[in-house]
Short mmCIF file of C-alpha atoms and ligand atoms in Angstrom, two decimals:
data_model
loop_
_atom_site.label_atom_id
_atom_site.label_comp_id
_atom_site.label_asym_id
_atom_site.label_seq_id
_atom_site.Cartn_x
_atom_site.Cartn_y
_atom_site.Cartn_z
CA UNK Q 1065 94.49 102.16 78.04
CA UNK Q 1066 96.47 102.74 81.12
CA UNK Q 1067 98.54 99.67 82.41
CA UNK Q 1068 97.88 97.47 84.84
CA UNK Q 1069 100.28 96.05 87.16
CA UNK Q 1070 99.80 92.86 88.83
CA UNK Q 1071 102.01 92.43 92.39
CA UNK Q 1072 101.86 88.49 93.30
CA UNK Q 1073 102.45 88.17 97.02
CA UNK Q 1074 100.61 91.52 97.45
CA UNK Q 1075 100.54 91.13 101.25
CA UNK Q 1076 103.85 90.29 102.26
CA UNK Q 1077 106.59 92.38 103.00
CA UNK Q 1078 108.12 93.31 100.29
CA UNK Q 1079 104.49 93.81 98.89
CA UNK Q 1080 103.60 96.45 101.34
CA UNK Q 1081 106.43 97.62 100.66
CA UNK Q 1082 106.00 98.45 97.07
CA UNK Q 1083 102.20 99.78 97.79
CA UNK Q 1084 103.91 102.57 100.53
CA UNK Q 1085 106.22 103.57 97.85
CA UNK Q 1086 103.64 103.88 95.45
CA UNK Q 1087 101.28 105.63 97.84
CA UNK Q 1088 104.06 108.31 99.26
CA UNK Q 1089 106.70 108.90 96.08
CA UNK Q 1090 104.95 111.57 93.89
CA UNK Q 1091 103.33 110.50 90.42
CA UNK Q 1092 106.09 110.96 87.72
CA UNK Q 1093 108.82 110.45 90.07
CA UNK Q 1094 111.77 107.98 89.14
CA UNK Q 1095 110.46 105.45 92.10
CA UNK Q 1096 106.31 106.87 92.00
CA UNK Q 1097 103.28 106.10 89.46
CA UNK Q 1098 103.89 106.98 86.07
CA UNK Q 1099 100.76 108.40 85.30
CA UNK Q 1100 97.92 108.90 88.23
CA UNK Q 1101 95.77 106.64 86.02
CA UNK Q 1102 97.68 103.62 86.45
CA UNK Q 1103 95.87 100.22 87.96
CA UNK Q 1104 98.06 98.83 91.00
CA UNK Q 1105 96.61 94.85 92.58
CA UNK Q 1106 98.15 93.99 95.77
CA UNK Q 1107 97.63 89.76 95.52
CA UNK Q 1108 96.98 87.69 98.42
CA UNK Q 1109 96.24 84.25 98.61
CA UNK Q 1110 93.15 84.38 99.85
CA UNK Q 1111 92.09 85.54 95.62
CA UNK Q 1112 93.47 82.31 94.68
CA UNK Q 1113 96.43 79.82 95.13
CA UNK Q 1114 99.33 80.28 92.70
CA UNK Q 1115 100.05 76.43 92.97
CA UNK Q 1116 96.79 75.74 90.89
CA UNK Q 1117 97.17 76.73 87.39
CA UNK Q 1118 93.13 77.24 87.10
CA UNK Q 1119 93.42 79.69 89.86
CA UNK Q 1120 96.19 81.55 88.57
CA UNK Q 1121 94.58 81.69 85.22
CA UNK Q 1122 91.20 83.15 86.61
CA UNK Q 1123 93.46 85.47 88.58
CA UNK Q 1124 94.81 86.80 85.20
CA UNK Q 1125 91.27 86.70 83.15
CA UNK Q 1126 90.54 88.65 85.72
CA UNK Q 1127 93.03 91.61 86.17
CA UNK Q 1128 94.57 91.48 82.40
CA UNK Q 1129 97.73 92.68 84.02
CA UNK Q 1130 99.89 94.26 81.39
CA UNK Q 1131 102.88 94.08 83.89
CA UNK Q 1132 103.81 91.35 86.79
CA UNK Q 1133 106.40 92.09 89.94
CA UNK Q 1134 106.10 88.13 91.33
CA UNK Q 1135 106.22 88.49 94.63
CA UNK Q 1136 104.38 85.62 95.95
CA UNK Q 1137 106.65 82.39 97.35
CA UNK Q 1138 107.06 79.78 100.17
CA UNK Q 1139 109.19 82.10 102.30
CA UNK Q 1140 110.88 81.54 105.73
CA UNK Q 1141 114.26 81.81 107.57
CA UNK Q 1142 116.97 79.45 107.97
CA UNK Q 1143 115.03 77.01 110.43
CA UNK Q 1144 111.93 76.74 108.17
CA UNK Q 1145 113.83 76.06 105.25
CA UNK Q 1146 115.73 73.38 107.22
CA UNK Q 1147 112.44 71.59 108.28
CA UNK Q 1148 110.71 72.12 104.91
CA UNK Q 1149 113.32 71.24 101.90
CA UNK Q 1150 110.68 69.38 99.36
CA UNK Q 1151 107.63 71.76 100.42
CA UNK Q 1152 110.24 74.67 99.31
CA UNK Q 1153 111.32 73.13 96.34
CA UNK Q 1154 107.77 71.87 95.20
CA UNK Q 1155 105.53 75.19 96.38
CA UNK Q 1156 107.66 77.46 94.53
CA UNK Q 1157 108.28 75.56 91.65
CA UNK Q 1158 104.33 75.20 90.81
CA UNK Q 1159 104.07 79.14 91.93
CA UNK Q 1160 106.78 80.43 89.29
CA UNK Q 1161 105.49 77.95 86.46
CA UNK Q 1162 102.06 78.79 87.11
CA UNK Q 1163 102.68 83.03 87.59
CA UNK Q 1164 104.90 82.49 84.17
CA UNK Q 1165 102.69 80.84 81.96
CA UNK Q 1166 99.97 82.32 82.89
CA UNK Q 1167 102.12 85.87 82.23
CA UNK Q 1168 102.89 84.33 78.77
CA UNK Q 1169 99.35 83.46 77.87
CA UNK Q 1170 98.02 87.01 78.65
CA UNK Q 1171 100.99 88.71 76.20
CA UNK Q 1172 102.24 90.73 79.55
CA UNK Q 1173 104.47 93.26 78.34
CA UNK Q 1174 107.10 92.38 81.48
CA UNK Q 1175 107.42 90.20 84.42
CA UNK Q 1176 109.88 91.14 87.35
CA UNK Q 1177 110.44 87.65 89.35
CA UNK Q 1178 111.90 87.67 93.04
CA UNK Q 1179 115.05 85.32 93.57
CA UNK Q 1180 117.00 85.63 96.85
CA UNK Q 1181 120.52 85.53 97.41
CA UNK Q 1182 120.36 81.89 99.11
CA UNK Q 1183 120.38 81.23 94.85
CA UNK Q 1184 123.92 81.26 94.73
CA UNK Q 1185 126.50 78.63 95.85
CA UNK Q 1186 127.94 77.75 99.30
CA UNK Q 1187 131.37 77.41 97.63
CA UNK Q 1188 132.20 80.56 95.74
CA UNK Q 1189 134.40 83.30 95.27
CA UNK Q 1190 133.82 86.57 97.24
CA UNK Q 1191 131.98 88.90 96.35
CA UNK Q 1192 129.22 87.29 94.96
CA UNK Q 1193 127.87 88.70 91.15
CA UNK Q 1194 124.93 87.96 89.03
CA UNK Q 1195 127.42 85.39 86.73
CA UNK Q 1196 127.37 83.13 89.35
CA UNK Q 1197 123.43 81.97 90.09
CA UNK Q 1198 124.32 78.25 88.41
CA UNK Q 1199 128.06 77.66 89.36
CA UNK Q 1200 127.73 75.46 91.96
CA UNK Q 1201 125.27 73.46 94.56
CA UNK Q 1202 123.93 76.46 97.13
CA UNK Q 1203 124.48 75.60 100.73
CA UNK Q 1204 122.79 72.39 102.03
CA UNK Q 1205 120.62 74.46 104.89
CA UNK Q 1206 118.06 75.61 102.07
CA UNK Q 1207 118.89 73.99 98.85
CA UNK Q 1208 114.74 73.20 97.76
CA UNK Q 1209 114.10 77.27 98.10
CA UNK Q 1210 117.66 77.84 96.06
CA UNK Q 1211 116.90 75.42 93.54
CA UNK Q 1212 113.30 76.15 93.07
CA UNK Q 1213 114.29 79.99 92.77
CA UNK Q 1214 117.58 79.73 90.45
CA UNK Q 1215 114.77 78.16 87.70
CA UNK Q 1216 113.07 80.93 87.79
CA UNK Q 1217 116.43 82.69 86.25
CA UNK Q 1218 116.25 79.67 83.58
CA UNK Q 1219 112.37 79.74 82.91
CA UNK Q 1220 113.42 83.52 81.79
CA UNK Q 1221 115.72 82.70 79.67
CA UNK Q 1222 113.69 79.96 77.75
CA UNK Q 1223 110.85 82.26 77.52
CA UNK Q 1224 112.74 84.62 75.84
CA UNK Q 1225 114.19 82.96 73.60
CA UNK Q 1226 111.33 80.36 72.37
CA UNK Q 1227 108.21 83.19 72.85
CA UNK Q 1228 110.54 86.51 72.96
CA UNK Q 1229 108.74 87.38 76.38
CA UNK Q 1230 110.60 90.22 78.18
CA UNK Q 1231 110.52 88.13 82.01
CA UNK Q 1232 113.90 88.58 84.23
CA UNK Q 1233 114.73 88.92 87.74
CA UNK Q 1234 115.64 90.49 90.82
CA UNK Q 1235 118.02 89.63 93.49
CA UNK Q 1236 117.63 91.17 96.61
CA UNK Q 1237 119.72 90.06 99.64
CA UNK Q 1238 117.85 89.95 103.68
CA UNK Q 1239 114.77 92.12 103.48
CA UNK Q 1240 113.03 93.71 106.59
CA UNK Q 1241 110.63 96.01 107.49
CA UNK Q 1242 106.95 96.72 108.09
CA UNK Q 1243 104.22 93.61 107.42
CA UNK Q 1244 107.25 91.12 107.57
CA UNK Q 1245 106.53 87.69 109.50
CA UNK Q 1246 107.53 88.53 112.91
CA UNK Q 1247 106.64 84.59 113.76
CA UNK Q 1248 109.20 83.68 116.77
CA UNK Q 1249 110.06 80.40 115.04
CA UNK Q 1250 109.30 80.56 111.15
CA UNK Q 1251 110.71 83.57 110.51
CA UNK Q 1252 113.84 85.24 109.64
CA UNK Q 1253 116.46 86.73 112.11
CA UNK Q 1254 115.30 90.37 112.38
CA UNK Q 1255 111.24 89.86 112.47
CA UNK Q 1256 112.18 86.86 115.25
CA UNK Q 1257 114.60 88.34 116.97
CA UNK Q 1258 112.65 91.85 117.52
CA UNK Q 1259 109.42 89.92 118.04
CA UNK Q 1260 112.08 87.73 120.62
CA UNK Q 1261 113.73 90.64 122.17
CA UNK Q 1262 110.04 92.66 122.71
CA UNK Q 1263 108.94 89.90 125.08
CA UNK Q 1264 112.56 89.61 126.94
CA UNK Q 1265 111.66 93.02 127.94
CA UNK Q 1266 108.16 92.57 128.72
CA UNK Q 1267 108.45 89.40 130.73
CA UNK Q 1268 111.90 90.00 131.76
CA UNK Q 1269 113.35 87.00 130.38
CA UNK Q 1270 116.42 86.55 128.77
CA UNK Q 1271 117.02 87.49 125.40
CA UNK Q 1272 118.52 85.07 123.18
CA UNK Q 1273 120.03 84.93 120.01
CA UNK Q 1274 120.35 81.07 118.16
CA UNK Q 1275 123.68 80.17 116.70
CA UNK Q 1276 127.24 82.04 117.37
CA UNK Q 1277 126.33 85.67 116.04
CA UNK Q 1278 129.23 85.19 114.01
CA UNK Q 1279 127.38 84.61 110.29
CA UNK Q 1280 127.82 87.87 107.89
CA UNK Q 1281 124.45 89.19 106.23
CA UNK Q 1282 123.39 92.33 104.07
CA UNK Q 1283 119.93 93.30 104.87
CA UNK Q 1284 118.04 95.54 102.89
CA UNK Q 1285 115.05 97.83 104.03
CA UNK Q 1286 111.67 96.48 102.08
CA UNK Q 1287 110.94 100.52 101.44
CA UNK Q 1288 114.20 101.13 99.77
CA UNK Q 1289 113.58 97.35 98.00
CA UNK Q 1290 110.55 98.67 96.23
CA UNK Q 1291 112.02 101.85 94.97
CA UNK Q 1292 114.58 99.65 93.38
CA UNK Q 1293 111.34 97.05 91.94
CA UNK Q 1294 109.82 100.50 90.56
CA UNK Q 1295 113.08 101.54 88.85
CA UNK Q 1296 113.63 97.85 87.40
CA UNK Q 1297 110.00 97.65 86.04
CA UNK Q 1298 110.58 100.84 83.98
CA UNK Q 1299 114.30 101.34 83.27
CA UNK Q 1300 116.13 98.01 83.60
CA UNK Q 1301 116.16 95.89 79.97
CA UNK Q 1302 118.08 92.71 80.59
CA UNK Q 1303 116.59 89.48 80.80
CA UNK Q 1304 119.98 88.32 83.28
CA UNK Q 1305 119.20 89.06 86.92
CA UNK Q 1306 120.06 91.81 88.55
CA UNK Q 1307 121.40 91.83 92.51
CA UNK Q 1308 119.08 94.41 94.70
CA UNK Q 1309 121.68 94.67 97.46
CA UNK Q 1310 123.58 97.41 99.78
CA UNK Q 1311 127.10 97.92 99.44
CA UNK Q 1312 129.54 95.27 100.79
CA UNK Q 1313 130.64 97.42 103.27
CA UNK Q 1314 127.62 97.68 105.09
CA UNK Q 1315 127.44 93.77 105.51
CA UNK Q 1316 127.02 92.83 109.21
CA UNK Q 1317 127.45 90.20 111.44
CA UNK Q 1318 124.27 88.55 113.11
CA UNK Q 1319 125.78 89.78 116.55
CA UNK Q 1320 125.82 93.44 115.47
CA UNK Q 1321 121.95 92.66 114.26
CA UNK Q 1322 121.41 91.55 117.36
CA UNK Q 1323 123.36 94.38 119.35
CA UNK Q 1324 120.86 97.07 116.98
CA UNK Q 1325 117.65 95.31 118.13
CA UNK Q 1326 118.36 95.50 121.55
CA UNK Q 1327 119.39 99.54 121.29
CA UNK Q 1328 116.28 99.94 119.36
CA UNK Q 1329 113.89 97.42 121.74
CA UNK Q 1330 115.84 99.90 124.76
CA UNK Q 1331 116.03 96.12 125.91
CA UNK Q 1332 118.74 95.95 129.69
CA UNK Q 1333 118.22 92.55 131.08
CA UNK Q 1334 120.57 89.43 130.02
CA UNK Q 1335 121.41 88.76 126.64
CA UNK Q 1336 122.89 85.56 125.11
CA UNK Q 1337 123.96 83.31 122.00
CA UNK Q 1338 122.40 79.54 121.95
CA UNK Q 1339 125.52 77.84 120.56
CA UNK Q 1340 123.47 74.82 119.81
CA UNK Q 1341 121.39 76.11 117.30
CA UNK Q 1342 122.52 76.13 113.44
CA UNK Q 1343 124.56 78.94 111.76
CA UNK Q 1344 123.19 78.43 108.35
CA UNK Q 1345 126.19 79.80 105.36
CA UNK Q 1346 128.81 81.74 107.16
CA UNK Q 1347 128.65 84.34 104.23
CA UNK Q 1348 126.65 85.45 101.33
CA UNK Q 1349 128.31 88.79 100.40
CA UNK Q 1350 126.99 90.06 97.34
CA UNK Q 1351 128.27 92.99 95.48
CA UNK Q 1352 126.13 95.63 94.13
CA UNK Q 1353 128.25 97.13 91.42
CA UNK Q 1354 125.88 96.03 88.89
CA UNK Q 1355 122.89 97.94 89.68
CA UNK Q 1356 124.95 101.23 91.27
CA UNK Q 1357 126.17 101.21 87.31
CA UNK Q 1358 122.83 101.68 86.99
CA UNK Q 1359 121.67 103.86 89.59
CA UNK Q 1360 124.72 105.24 90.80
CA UNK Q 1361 122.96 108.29 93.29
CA UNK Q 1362 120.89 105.77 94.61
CA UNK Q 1363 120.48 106.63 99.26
CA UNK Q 1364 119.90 103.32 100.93
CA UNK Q 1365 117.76 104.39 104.13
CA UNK Q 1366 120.72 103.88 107.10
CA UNK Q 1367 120.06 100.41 108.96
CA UNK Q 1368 119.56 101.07 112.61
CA UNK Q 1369 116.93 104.01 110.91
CA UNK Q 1370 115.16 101.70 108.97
CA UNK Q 1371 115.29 99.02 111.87
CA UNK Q 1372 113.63 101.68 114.70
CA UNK Q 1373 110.92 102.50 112.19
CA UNK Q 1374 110.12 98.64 111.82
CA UNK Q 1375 109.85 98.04 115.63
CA UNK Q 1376 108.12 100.91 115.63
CA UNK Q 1377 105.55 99.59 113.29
CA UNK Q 1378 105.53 95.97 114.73
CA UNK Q 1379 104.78 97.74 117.87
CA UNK Q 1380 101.97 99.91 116.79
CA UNK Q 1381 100.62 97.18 114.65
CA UNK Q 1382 101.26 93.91 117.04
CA UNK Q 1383 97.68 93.18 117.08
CA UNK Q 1384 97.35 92.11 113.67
CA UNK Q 1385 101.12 91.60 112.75
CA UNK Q 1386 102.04 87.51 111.49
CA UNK Q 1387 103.53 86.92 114.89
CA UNK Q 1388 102.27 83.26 114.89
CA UNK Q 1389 100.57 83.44 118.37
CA UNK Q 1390 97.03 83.47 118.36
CA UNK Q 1391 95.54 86.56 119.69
CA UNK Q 1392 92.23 87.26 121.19
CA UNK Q 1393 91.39 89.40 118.47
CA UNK Q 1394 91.78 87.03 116.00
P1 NAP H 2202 106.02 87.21 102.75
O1 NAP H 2202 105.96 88.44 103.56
O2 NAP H 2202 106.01 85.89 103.43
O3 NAP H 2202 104.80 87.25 101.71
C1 NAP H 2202 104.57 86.18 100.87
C2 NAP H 2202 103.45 86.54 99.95
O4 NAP H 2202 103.22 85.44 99.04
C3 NAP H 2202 102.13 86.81 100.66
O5 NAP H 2202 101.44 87.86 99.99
C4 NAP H 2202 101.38 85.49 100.48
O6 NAP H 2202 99.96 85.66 100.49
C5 NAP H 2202 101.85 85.09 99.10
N1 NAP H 2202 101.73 83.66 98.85
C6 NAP H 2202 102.41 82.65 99.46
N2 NAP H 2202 102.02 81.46 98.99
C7 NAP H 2202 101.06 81.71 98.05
C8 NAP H 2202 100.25 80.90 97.22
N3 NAP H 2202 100.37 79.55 97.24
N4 NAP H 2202 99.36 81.50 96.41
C9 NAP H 2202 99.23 82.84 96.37
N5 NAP H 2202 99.99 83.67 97.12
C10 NAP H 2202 100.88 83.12 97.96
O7 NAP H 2202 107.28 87.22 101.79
P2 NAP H 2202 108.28 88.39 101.42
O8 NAP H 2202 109.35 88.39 102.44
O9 NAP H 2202 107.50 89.63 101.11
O10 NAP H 2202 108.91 87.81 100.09
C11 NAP H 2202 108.60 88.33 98.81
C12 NAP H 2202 109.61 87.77 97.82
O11 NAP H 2202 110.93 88.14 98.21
C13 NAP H 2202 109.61 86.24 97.76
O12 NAP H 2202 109.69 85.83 96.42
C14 NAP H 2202 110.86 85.85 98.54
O13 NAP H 2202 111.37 84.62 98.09
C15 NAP H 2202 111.77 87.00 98.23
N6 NAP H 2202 112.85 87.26 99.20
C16 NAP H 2202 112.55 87.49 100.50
C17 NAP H 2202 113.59 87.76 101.40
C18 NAP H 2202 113.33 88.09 102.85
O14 NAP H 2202 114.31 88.30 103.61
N7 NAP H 2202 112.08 88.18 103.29
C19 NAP H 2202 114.91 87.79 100.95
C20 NAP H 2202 115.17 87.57 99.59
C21 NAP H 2202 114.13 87.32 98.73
P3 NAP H 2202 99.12 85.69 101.89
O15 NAP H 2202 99.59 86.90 102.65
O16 NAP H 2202 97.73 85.79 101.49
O17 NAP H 2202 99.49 84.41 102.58
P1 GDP H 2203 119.31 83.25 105.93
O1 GDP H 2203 120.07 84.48 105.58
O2 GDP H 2203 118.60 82.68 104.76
O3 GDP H 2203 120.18 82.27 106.63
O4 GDP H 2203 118.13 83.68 106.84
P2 GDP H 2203 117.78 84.17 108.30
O5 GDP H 2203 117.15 85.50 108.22
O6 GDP H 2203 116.96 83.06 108.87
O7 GDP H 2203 119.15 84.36 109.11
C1 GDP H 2203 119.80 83.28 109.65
C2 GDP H 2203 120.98 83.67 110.54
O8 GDP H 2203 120.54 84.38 111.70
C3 GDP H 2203 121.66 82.40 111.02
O9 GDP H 2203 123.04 82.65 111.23
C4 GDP H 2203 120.95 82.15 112.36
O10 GDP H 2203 121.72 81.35 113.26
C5 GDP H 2203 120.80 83.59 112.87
N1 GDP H 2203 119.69 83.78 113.84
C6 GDP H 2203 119.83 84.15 115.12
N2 GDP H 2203 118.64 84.21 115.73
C7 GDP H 2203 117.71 83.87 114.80
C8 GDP H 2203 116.28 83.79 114.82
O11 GDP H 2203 115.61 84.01 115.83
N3 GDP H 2203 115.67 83.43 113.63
C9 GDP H 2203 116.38 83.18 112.49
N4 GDP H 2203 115.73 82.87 111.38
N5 GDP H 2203 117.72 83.25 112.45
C10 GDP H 2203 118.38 83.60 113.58
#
């Protein structure tokens, strides 16, 4: 029986992400389909809502996954996690427990969950490693997604050790690419701000750019993200979580994000920073020694590369791209 590998949050960005890898990596390869045979489901919502146990059950009767990568959350940028602690904290709490029981129930051989770097604390010592998910509240701006996520690293844990299930984690830091939600509002900074920057030039407005620029983030391309999911499904045996990042070095400040979009927009008219609108955490930075332990050769797809191809795609695909404007063709 070949196995079959469920991906929750199917349709999101990181999602898409994993279905391009598996569709252009060749079978065999380190980051392709094992065997041609394999069963890949891409989840959306629209097959059921992950918040209802029934539905989540039915969802599993129905594929018999012998593999999860949980995908599917309450996601947003800073300024949707602001407005929405409780709806964070309670949607992705009744997503994990759902996904994981329902893993449990079926006897899936493994479950790769999806954490995020906001996880971690506000106060903490530099760089940031996998020991230190629980030491410490995580910054105030989006502590119902942190909290609801770090559980996830504890659900694991007491999974393993009362029913033996193999279920752990991945970390990733800021994710971007193709199928993200380039919403101008709801979003996070690089889907916004290209979505943002795109209509400076078309209406010749100015472009700007909320808080001080000053705020350090690593960002990592959602293609490069799901060769690291693929590797981590087959290779990676720990039940701790594991941080899916670029290197330190290559952290950047929101200015310099905002400084690539407009070279890759080819964006001239005014550009500016509104001062009144929050920073979120100064800092995140989160080493990656861990997993370059692991995969030591491992090419991270250059950022302002990886950031041309997404505007590139937003572009061609604007039409049906989450942009959160309603379009005639929808
Ligand atoms: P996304 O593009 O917003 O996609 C979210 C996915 O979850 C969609 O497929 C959505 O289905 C599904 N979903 C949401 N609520 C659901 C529900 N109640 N029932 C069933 N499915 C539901 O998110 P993403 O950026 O790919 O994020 C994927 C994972 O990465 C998440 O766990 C997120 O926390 C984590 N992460 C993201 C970032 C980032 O910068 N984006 C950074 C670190 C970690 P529909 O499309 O049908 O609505
Ligand atoms: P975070 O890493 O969880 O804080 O997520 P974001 O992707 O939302 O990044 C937030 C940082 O980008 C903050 O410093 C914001 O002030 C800054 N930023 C600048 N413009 C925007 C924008 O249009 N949307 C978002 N989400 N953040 C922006």
């Amino acid at each position: 029986m070949p196995n079959v590998y469920l991906v929750t949050g199917g349709t999101g960005l990181v999602g898409q992400g994993l279905a391009h890898t598996l569709a252009t990596e060749p079978v065999g390869s380190r980051f392709g389909k094992a065997t041609e045979d394999e069963e890949w489901h891409f989840l959306s919502s629209k097959e059921g809502d992950l918040r209802d146990l029934k539905e989540t059950m039915a969802i599993f009767d129905k594929y018999k996954p012998t593999h999860v990568i949980h995908l599917a959350a309450l996601v947003g940028g800073l300024f949707r996690n602001m407005k929405y602690k409780l709806t964070f904290l309670r949607d992705n709490c009744l997503i994990n427990d759902n996904v994981l029981w329902a893993a449990k129930e079926h006897g899936c051989v493994k479950v790769i969950s999806c954490l995020s770097t906001c996880v971690f604390p506000d106060k903490v010592t530099y760089p940031i490693d996998e020991s230190h998910v629980h030491q410490g509240p995580p910054h105030e701006s989006n502590f119902g997604y942190a909290h609801g996520k770090r559980l996830v690293d504890v659900y694991n844990h007491a999974y393993n050790e009362e029913f033996g299930c193999n279920f752990t984690s991945a970390i990733p830091t800021n994710i971007f690419g193709p199928y993200d939600n380039y919403d101008l509002e709801d979003s996070h900074v690089i889907p916004g701000l290209v979505h943002k920057c795109l209509l400076a030039k078309k209406n010749g407005t100015p472009f700007i750019v909320s808080g001080t620029g000053k705020p350090l983030r690593q960002f990592i391309y959602s293609r490069d993200l799901a060769k690291l999911f693929l590797w981590q499904l087959r290779e990676y045996n720990e039940i701790d979580p594991i941080i899916l990042s670029v290197g330190e070095k290559d952290e950047v400040s929101i200015k310099q994000v905002a400084d690539a979009i407009v070279k890759a927009v080819g964006f001239e008219g005014e550009y500016s920073f509104d001062t009144s609108k929050a920073d979120g955490q100064f800092k995140k930075t989160a080493s990656n020694e861990k997993l370059m332990k692991y995969l030591p050769d491992f090419q991270f797809t250059p950022f302002e590369e990886a950031l041309t191809e997404s505007v590139k795609w937003f572009v061609e695909n604007y039409d049906t791209a989450r942009t959160g404007i309603k379009k005639a063709s929808a």
